[in-house]
Amino acid sequence: MYEQGVIRPPSEASSLLIRVTRNCPWNQCLFCPAYKGVKFSKRTVEEVKKDIDSMADELGGTSGVRTAFLQDADSLILPMDDLIAILDHLQEKFPKIDRITTYARARTLSHKSVDDLKRLKQAGLTRIHTGMESGSEKVLQMIKKGMTPEEVVTGGTHVMEAGIELSEYIMPGVAGRALSEEHAIKTAELLNLIRPHFIRVRTFAMHPQSPMQKMVTEGNFVPLTDDEIVIEIRLLVNHLDSMHSYFSCNDFSLNLLMQVDGFLDEKKESMLKELDAYLSLTKRQRQVYTLLHYSGYGRNPLSVVIDQNVLDQVVPEIEKLERSGGEHGFDEYIRRLKTFQLPQPQTDQWC
Ligand code: SF4
């Protein structure tokens, strides 16, 4: 028997999940439902080692396991010696492991020296995933992220200098309408300073139970429409340097244009063209694209929304939503679809 947390990045789907802490030590970000209502605690090295032993007994230490992920939200908050003991034991029991990754908060990373992080790399830590969400101080304060842009840069550059792979997560839409432009530009500025290996896009979706919904009701936050989020992402990409960072929309289905994906130094221009191709569609075509995408349509919908046969089948569905829900009937339907409050419609009936 061993303990595991429920959250890991999509890229760690087949990794061993080693829980070194429980939940999140900060737990205040307004947009994040992940660990609300549960308390943070550190696990002892002995507890974690026992889990690793149980996994090795179950899977066989010489099994083909090649990757592991240390859970939960901020593993680097553990003392250095504890982390190194856990990394050593993990590799002793699973000698074929060649990738060990974890989540860490930027504030925690900013308190680690480059030498500390080099020690962790030496001990086997290969990649850190961290949520910066925004480069704007105003936005970070508004969403209660609990860190400053300076901490984001310090933490990120320390990881890069230590030679550990860095994956920065950003959140288009989370700034709302008032701060959208500042959010895009400041986020690009910080990423240009850090130059991480990966920039992973996690488009914000407002769940009705989210504390941010209260801000909407009180008139302090106006959520962006899908089209406004695409405009924000275009502004961000345009302000990013053509650096060797992998900009990825492809691993998160709430990103409307998942095909905007690739190394910035190779594909920045084609990514901008892809964003422009969407923005140059008619309103109806953009609605069809949006409906197809959030209904789980497998291919890039841009290739079919120009097909009159597809429009003839999907547009009447949109008109029905507008008739029954009024001016915002379609947008409300999409919002509920995105926050998993509705079953996905069958797209194969349309195209
Ligand atoms: S630090 Fe991460 S896990 Fe913790 S509340 Fe914020 S987003 Fe959620």
mmCIF file of N, CA, C and O in Angstrom, residues 261-311:
data_model
loop_
_atom_site.group_PDB
_atom_site.id
_atom_site.type_symbol
_atom_site.label_atom_id
_atom_site.label_comp_id
_atom_site.label_asym_id
_atom_site.label_seq_id
_atom_site.Cartn_x
_atom_site.Cartn_y
_atom_site.Cartn_z
ATOM 1 N N ASP A 261 1.279 25.652 -31.297
ATOM 2 C CA ASP A 261 2.145 24.747 -30.539
ATOM 3 C C ASP A 261 3.482 24.590 -31.276
ATOM 4 O O ASP A 261 3.481 24.306 -32.470
ATOM 5 N N GLY A 262 4.573 24.817 -30.584
ATOM 6 C CA GLY A 262 5.872 24.585 -31.223
ATOM 7 C C GLY A 262 6.948 25.465 -30.626
ATOM 8 O O GLY A 262 6.685 26.299 -29.751
ATOM 9 N N PHE A 263 8.187 25.252 -31.072
ATOM 10 C CA PHE A 263 9.296 26.095 -30.614
ATOM 11 C C PHE A 263 9.132 27.505 -31.184
ATOM 12 O O PHE A 263 8.898 27.670 -32.389
ATOM 13 N N LEU A 264 9.279 28.501 -30.305
ATOM 14 C CA LEU A 264 9.078 29.885 -30.753
ATOM 15 C C LEU A 264 10.091 30.293 -31.822
ATOM 16 O O LEU A 264 9.772 31.066 -32.715
ATOM 17 N N ASP A 265 11.325 29.762 -31.722
ATOM 18 C CA ASP A 265 12.326 30.168 -32.717
ATOM 19 C C ASP A 265 12.070 29.541 -34.090
ATOM 20 O O ASP A 265 12.632 29.985 -35.082
ATOM 21 N N GLU A 266 11.196 28.532 -34.132
ATOM 22 C CA GLU A 266 10.878 27.931 -35.431
ATOM 23 C C GLU A 266 9.481 28.325 -35.912
ATOM 24 O O GLU A 266 9.244 28.480 -37.102
ATOM 25 N N LYS A 267 8.526 28.449 -34.955
ATOM 26 C CA LYS A 267 7.132 28.514 -35.374
ATOM 27 C C LYS A 267 6.369 29.754 -34.931
ATOM 28 O O LYS A 267 5.148 29.796 -35.055
ATOM 29 N N LYS A 268 7.069 30.748 -34.387
ATOM 30 C CA LYS A 268 6.329 31.921 -33.897
ATOM 31 C C LYS A 268 5.455 32.523 -35.008
ATOM 32 O O LYS A 268 4.276 32.816 -34.790
ATOM 33 N N GLU A 269 6.025 32.687 -36.197
ATOM 34 C CA GLU A 269 5.248 33.317 -37.273
ATOM 35 C C GLU A 269 4.054 32.457 -37.676
ATOM 36 O O GLU A 269 2.946 32.965 -37.882
ATOM 37 N N SER A 270 4.252 31.132 -37.760
ATOM 38 C CA SER A 270 3.113 30.285 -38.162
ATOM 39 C C SER A 270 2.068 30.222 -37.053
ATOM 40 O O SER A 270 0.870 30.096 -37.318
ATOM 41 N N MET A 271 2.502 30.340 -35.787
ATOM 42 C CA MET A 271 1.515 30.385 -34.695
ATOM 43 C C MET A 271 0.675 31.664 -34.795
ATOM 44 O O MET A 271 -0.536 31.636 -34.615
ATOM 45 N N LEU A 272 1.331 32.778 -35.097
ATOM 46 C CA LEU A 272 0.585 34.037 -35.256
ATOM 47 C C LEU A 272 -0.404 33.921 -36.416
ATOM 48 O O LEU A 272 -1.545 34.388 -36.329
ATOM 49 N N LYS A 273 0.032 33.247 -37.497
ATOM 50 C CA LYS A 273 -0.860 33.083 -38.656
ATOM 51 C C LYS A 273 -2.074 32.243 -38.281
ATOM 52 O O LYS A 273 -3.194 32.513 -38.706
ATOM 53 N N GLU A 274 -1.832 31.213 -37.462
ATOM 54 C CA GLU A 274 -2.927 30.339 -37.028
ATOM 55 C C GLU A 274 -3.937 31.143 -36.198
ATOM 56 O O GLU A 274 -5.154 31.010 -36.360
ATOM 57 N N LEU A 275 -3.431 31.989 -35.301
ATOM 58 C CA LEU A 275 -4.309 32.832 -34.482
ATOM 59 C C LEU A 275 -5.079 33.816 -35.364
ATOM 60 O O LEU A 275 -6.286 34.022 -35.186
ATOM 61 N N ASP A 276 -4.380 34.391 -36.349
ATOM 62 C CA ASP A 276 -5.037 35.338 -37.263
ATOM 63 C C ASP A 276 -6.093 34.635 -38.115
ATOM 64 O O ASP A 276 -7.129 35.224 -38.431
ATOM 65 N N ALA A 277 -5.808 33.380 -38.495
ATOM 66 C CA ALA A 277 -6.770 32.638 -39.329
ATOM 67 C C ALA A 277 -8.084 32.491 -38.569
ATOM 68 O O ALA A 277 -9.176 32.654 -39.135
ATOM 69 N N TYR A 278 -7.991 32.208 -37.272
ATOM 70 C CA TYR A 278 -9.213 32.104 -36.459
ATOM 71 C C TYR A 278 -9.896 33.475 -36.370
ATOM 72 O O TYR A 278 -11.110 33.595 -36.589
ATOM 73 N N LEU A 279 -9.114 34.515 -36.083
ATOM 74 C CA LEU A 279 -9.706 35.842 -35.863
ATOM 75 C C LEU A 279 -10.311 36.423 -37.149
ATOM 76 O O LEU A 279 -11.173 37.290 -37.083
ATOM 77 N N SER A 280 -9.876 35.917 -38.305
ATOM 78 C CA SER A 280 -10.425 36.458 -39.560
ATOM 79 C C SER A 280 -11.692 35.724 -40.007
ATOM 80 O O SER A 280 -12.291 36.085 -41.010
ATOM 81 N N LEU A 281 -12.107 34.691 -39.260
ATOM 82 C CA LEU A 281 -13.362 34.005 -39.592
ATOM 83 C C LEU A 281 -14.544 34.934 -39.310
ATOM 84 O O LEU A 281 -14.433 35.877 -38.510
ATOM 85 N N THR A 282 -15.696 34.616 -39.922
ATOM 86 C CA THR A 282 -16.904 35.364 -39.566
ATOM 87 C C THR A 282 -17.337 34.954 -38.158
ATOM 88 O O THR A 282 -16.894 33.909 -37.637
ATOM 89 N N LYS A 283 -18.238 35.736 -37.551
ATOM 90 C CA LYS A 283 -18.702 35.405 -36.198
ATOM 91 C C LYS A 283 -19.315 34.004 -36.174
ATOM 92 O O LYS A 283 -19.054 33.211 -35.272
ATOM 93 N N ARG A 284 -20.139 33.688 -37.184
ATOM 94 C CA ARG A 284 -20.777 32.370 -37.234
ATOM 95 C C ARG A 284 -19.731 31.257 -37.328
ATOM 96 O O ARG A 284 -19.834 30.233 -36.667
ATOM 97 N N GLN A 285 -18.707 31.469 -38.177
ATOM 98 C CA GLN A 285 -17.658 30.448 -38.315
ATOM 99 C C GLN A 285 -16.911 30.259 -36.990
ATOM 100 O O GLN A 285 -16.590 29.145 -36.606
ATOM 101 N N ARG A 286 -16.661 31.369 -36.286
ATOM 102 C CA ARG A 286 -15.970 31.245 -34.992
ATOM 103 C C ARG A 286 -16.846 30.494 -33.999
ATOM 104 O O ARG A 286 -16.367 29.694 -33.196
ATOM 105 N N GLN A 287 -18.153 30.737 -34.063
ATOM 106 C CA GLN A 287 -19.062 29.991 -33.162
ATOM 107 C C GLN A 287 -19.039 28.500 -33.497
ATOM 108 O O GLN A 287 -19.008 27.661 -32.606
ATOM 109 N N VAL A 288 -19.044 28.187 -34.803
ATOM 110 C CA VAL A 288 -19.013 26.772 -35.203
ATOM 111 C C VAL A 288 -17.707 26.135 -34.730
ATOM 112 O O VAL A 288 -17.682 25.035 -34.165
ATOM 113 N N TYR A 289 -16.598 26.853 -34.946
ATOM 114 C CA TYR A 289 -15.285 26.358 -34.486
ATOM 115 C C TYR A 289 -15.331 26.068 -32.979
ATOM 116 O O TYR A 289 -14.931 25.005 -32.514
ATOM 117 N N THR A 290 -15.831 27.054 -32.220
ATOM 118 C CA THR A 290 -15.858 26.936 -30.761
ATOM 119 C C THR A 290 -16.707 25.744 -30.325
ATOM 120 O O THR A 290 -16.309 24.954 -29.463
ATOM 121 N N LEU A 291 -17.880 25.619 -30.953
ATOM 122 C CA LEU A 291 -18.770 24.511 -30.586
ATOM 123 C C LEU A 291 -18.111 23.165 -30.915
ATOM 124 O O LEU A 291 -18.123 22.242 -30.088
ATOM 125 N N LEU A 292 -17.506 23.072 -32.080
ATOM 126 C CA LEU A 292 -16.841 21.819 -32.454
ATOM 127 C C LEU A 292 -15.701 21.512 -31.490
ATOM 128 O O LEU A 292 -15.551 20.397 -31.004
ATOM 129 N N HIS A 293 -14.894 22.539 -31.191
ATOM 130 C CA HIS A 293 -13.730 22.302 -30.325
ATOM 131 C C HIS A 293 -14.149 21.816 -28.937
ATOM 132 O O HIS A 293 -13.655 20.804 -28.451
ATOM 133 N N TYR A 294 -15.063 22.540 -28.306
ATOM 134 C CA TYR A 294 -15.433 22.167 -26.925
ATOM 135 C C TYR A 294 -16.348 20.949 -26.876
ATOM 136 O O TYR A 294 -16.639 20.442 -25.800
ATOM 137 N N SER A 295 -16.786 20.501 -28.059
ATOM 138 C CA SER A 295 -17.553 19.250 -28.096
ATOM 139 C C SER A 295 -16.628 18.054 -28.279
ATOM 140 O O SER A 295 -17.091 16.933 -28.440
ATOM 141 N N GLY A 296 -15.321 18.318 -28.314
ATOM 142 C CA GLY A 296 -14.359 17.221 -28.402
ATOM 143 C C GLY A 296 -14.058 16.789 -29.829
ATOM 144 O O GLY A 296 -13.561 15.686 -30.061
ATOM 145 N N TYR A 297 -14.313 17.685 -30.797
ATOM 146 C CA TYR A 297 -14.011 17.360 -32.189
ATOM 147 C C TYR A 297 -12.500 17.156 -32.330
ATOM 148 O O TYR A 297 -11.714 18.013 -31.934
ATOM 149 N N GLY A 298 -12.117 16.008 -32.876
ATOM 150 C CA GLY A 298 -10.709 15.611 -32.828
ATOM 151 C C GLY A 298 -9.750 16.430 -33.669
ATOM 152 O O GLY A 298 -8.663 16.754 -33.235
ATOM 153 N N ARG A 299 -10.149 16.830 -34.878
ATOM 154 C CA ARG A 299 -9.195 17.511 -35.758
ATOM 155 C C ARG A 299 -9.234 19.018 -35.525
ATOM 156 O O ARG A 299 -10.078 19.528 -34.805
ATOM 157 N N ASN A 300 -8.312 19.733 -36.160
ATOM 158 C CA ASN A 300 -8.320 21.192 -36.099
ATOM 159 C C ASN A 300 -9.576 21.711 -36.796
ATOM 160 O O ASN A 300 -9.705 21.595 -38.011
ATOM 161 N N PRO A 301 -10.548 22.290 -36.050
ATOM 162 C CA PRO A 301 -11.811 22.709 -36.685
ATOM 163 C C PRO A 301 -11.627 23.769 -37.768
ATOM 164 O O PRO A 301 -12.524 23.970 -38.572
ATOM 165 N N LEU A 302 -10.451 24.463 -37.807
ATOM 166 C CA LEU A 302 -10.256 25.480 -38.842
ATOM 167 C C LEU A 302 -10.409 24.888 -40.235
ATOM 168 O O LEU A 302 -10.828 25.554 -41.168
ATOM 169 N N SER A 303 -10.093 23.571 -40.337
ATOM 170 C CA SER A 303 -10.137 22.947 -41.659
ATOM 171 C C SER A 303 -11.572 22.675 -42.114
ATOM 172 O O SER A 303 -11.799 22.444 -43.286
ATOM 173 N N VAL A 304 -12.534 22.707 -41.196
ATOM 174 C CA VAL A 304 -13.901 22.377 -41.612
ATOM 175 C C VAL A 304 -14.885 23.546 -41.518
ATOM 176 O O VAL A 304 -15.941 23.493 -42.136
ATOM 177 N N VAL A 305 -14.535 24.608 -40.764
ATOM 178 C CA VAL A 305 -15.545 25.663 -40.599
ATOM 179 C C VAL A 305 -15.742 26.483 -41.873
ATOM 180 O O VAL A 305 -16.641 27.328 -41.937
ATOM 181 N N ILE A 306 -14.895 26.259 -42.862
ATOM 182 C CA ILE A 306 -15.101 26.948 -44.141
ATOM 183 C C ILE A 306 -15.938 26.083 -45.099
ATOM 184 O O ILE A 306 -16.253 26.493 -46.204
ATOM 185 N N ASP A 307 -16.310 24.896 -44.633
ATOM 186 C CA ASP A 307 -17.087 23.959 -45.473
ATOM 187 C C ASP A 307 -18.589 24.266 -45.302
ATOM 188 O O ASP A 307 -19.132 24.163 -44.192
ATOM 189 N N GLN A 308 -19.264 24.632 -46.384
ATOM 190 C CA GLN A 308 -20.667 25.048 -46.298
ATOM 191 C C GLN A 308 -21.552 23.914 -45.765
ATOM 192 O O GLN A 308 -22.506 24.153 -45.021
ATOM 193 N N ASN A 309 -21.208 22.647 -46.098
ATOM 194 C CA ASN A 309 -22.013 21.513 -45.604
ATOM 195 C C ASN A 309 -22.001 21.458 -44.085
ATOM 196 O O ASN A 309 -23.019 21.203 -43.438
ATOM 197 N N VAL A 310 -20.799 21.685 -43.514
ATOM 198 C CA VAL A 310 -20.676 21.662 -42.049
ATOM 199 C C VAL A 310 -21.468 22.824 -41.454
ATOM 200 O O VAL A 310 -22.236 22.655 -40.496
ATOM 201 N N LEU A 311 -21.308 24.010 -42.038
ATOM 202 C CA LEU A 311 -22.036 25.177 -41.528
ATOM 203 C C LEU A 311 -23.543 24.915 -41.562
ATOM 204 O O LEU A 311 -24.264 25.227 -40.607
#
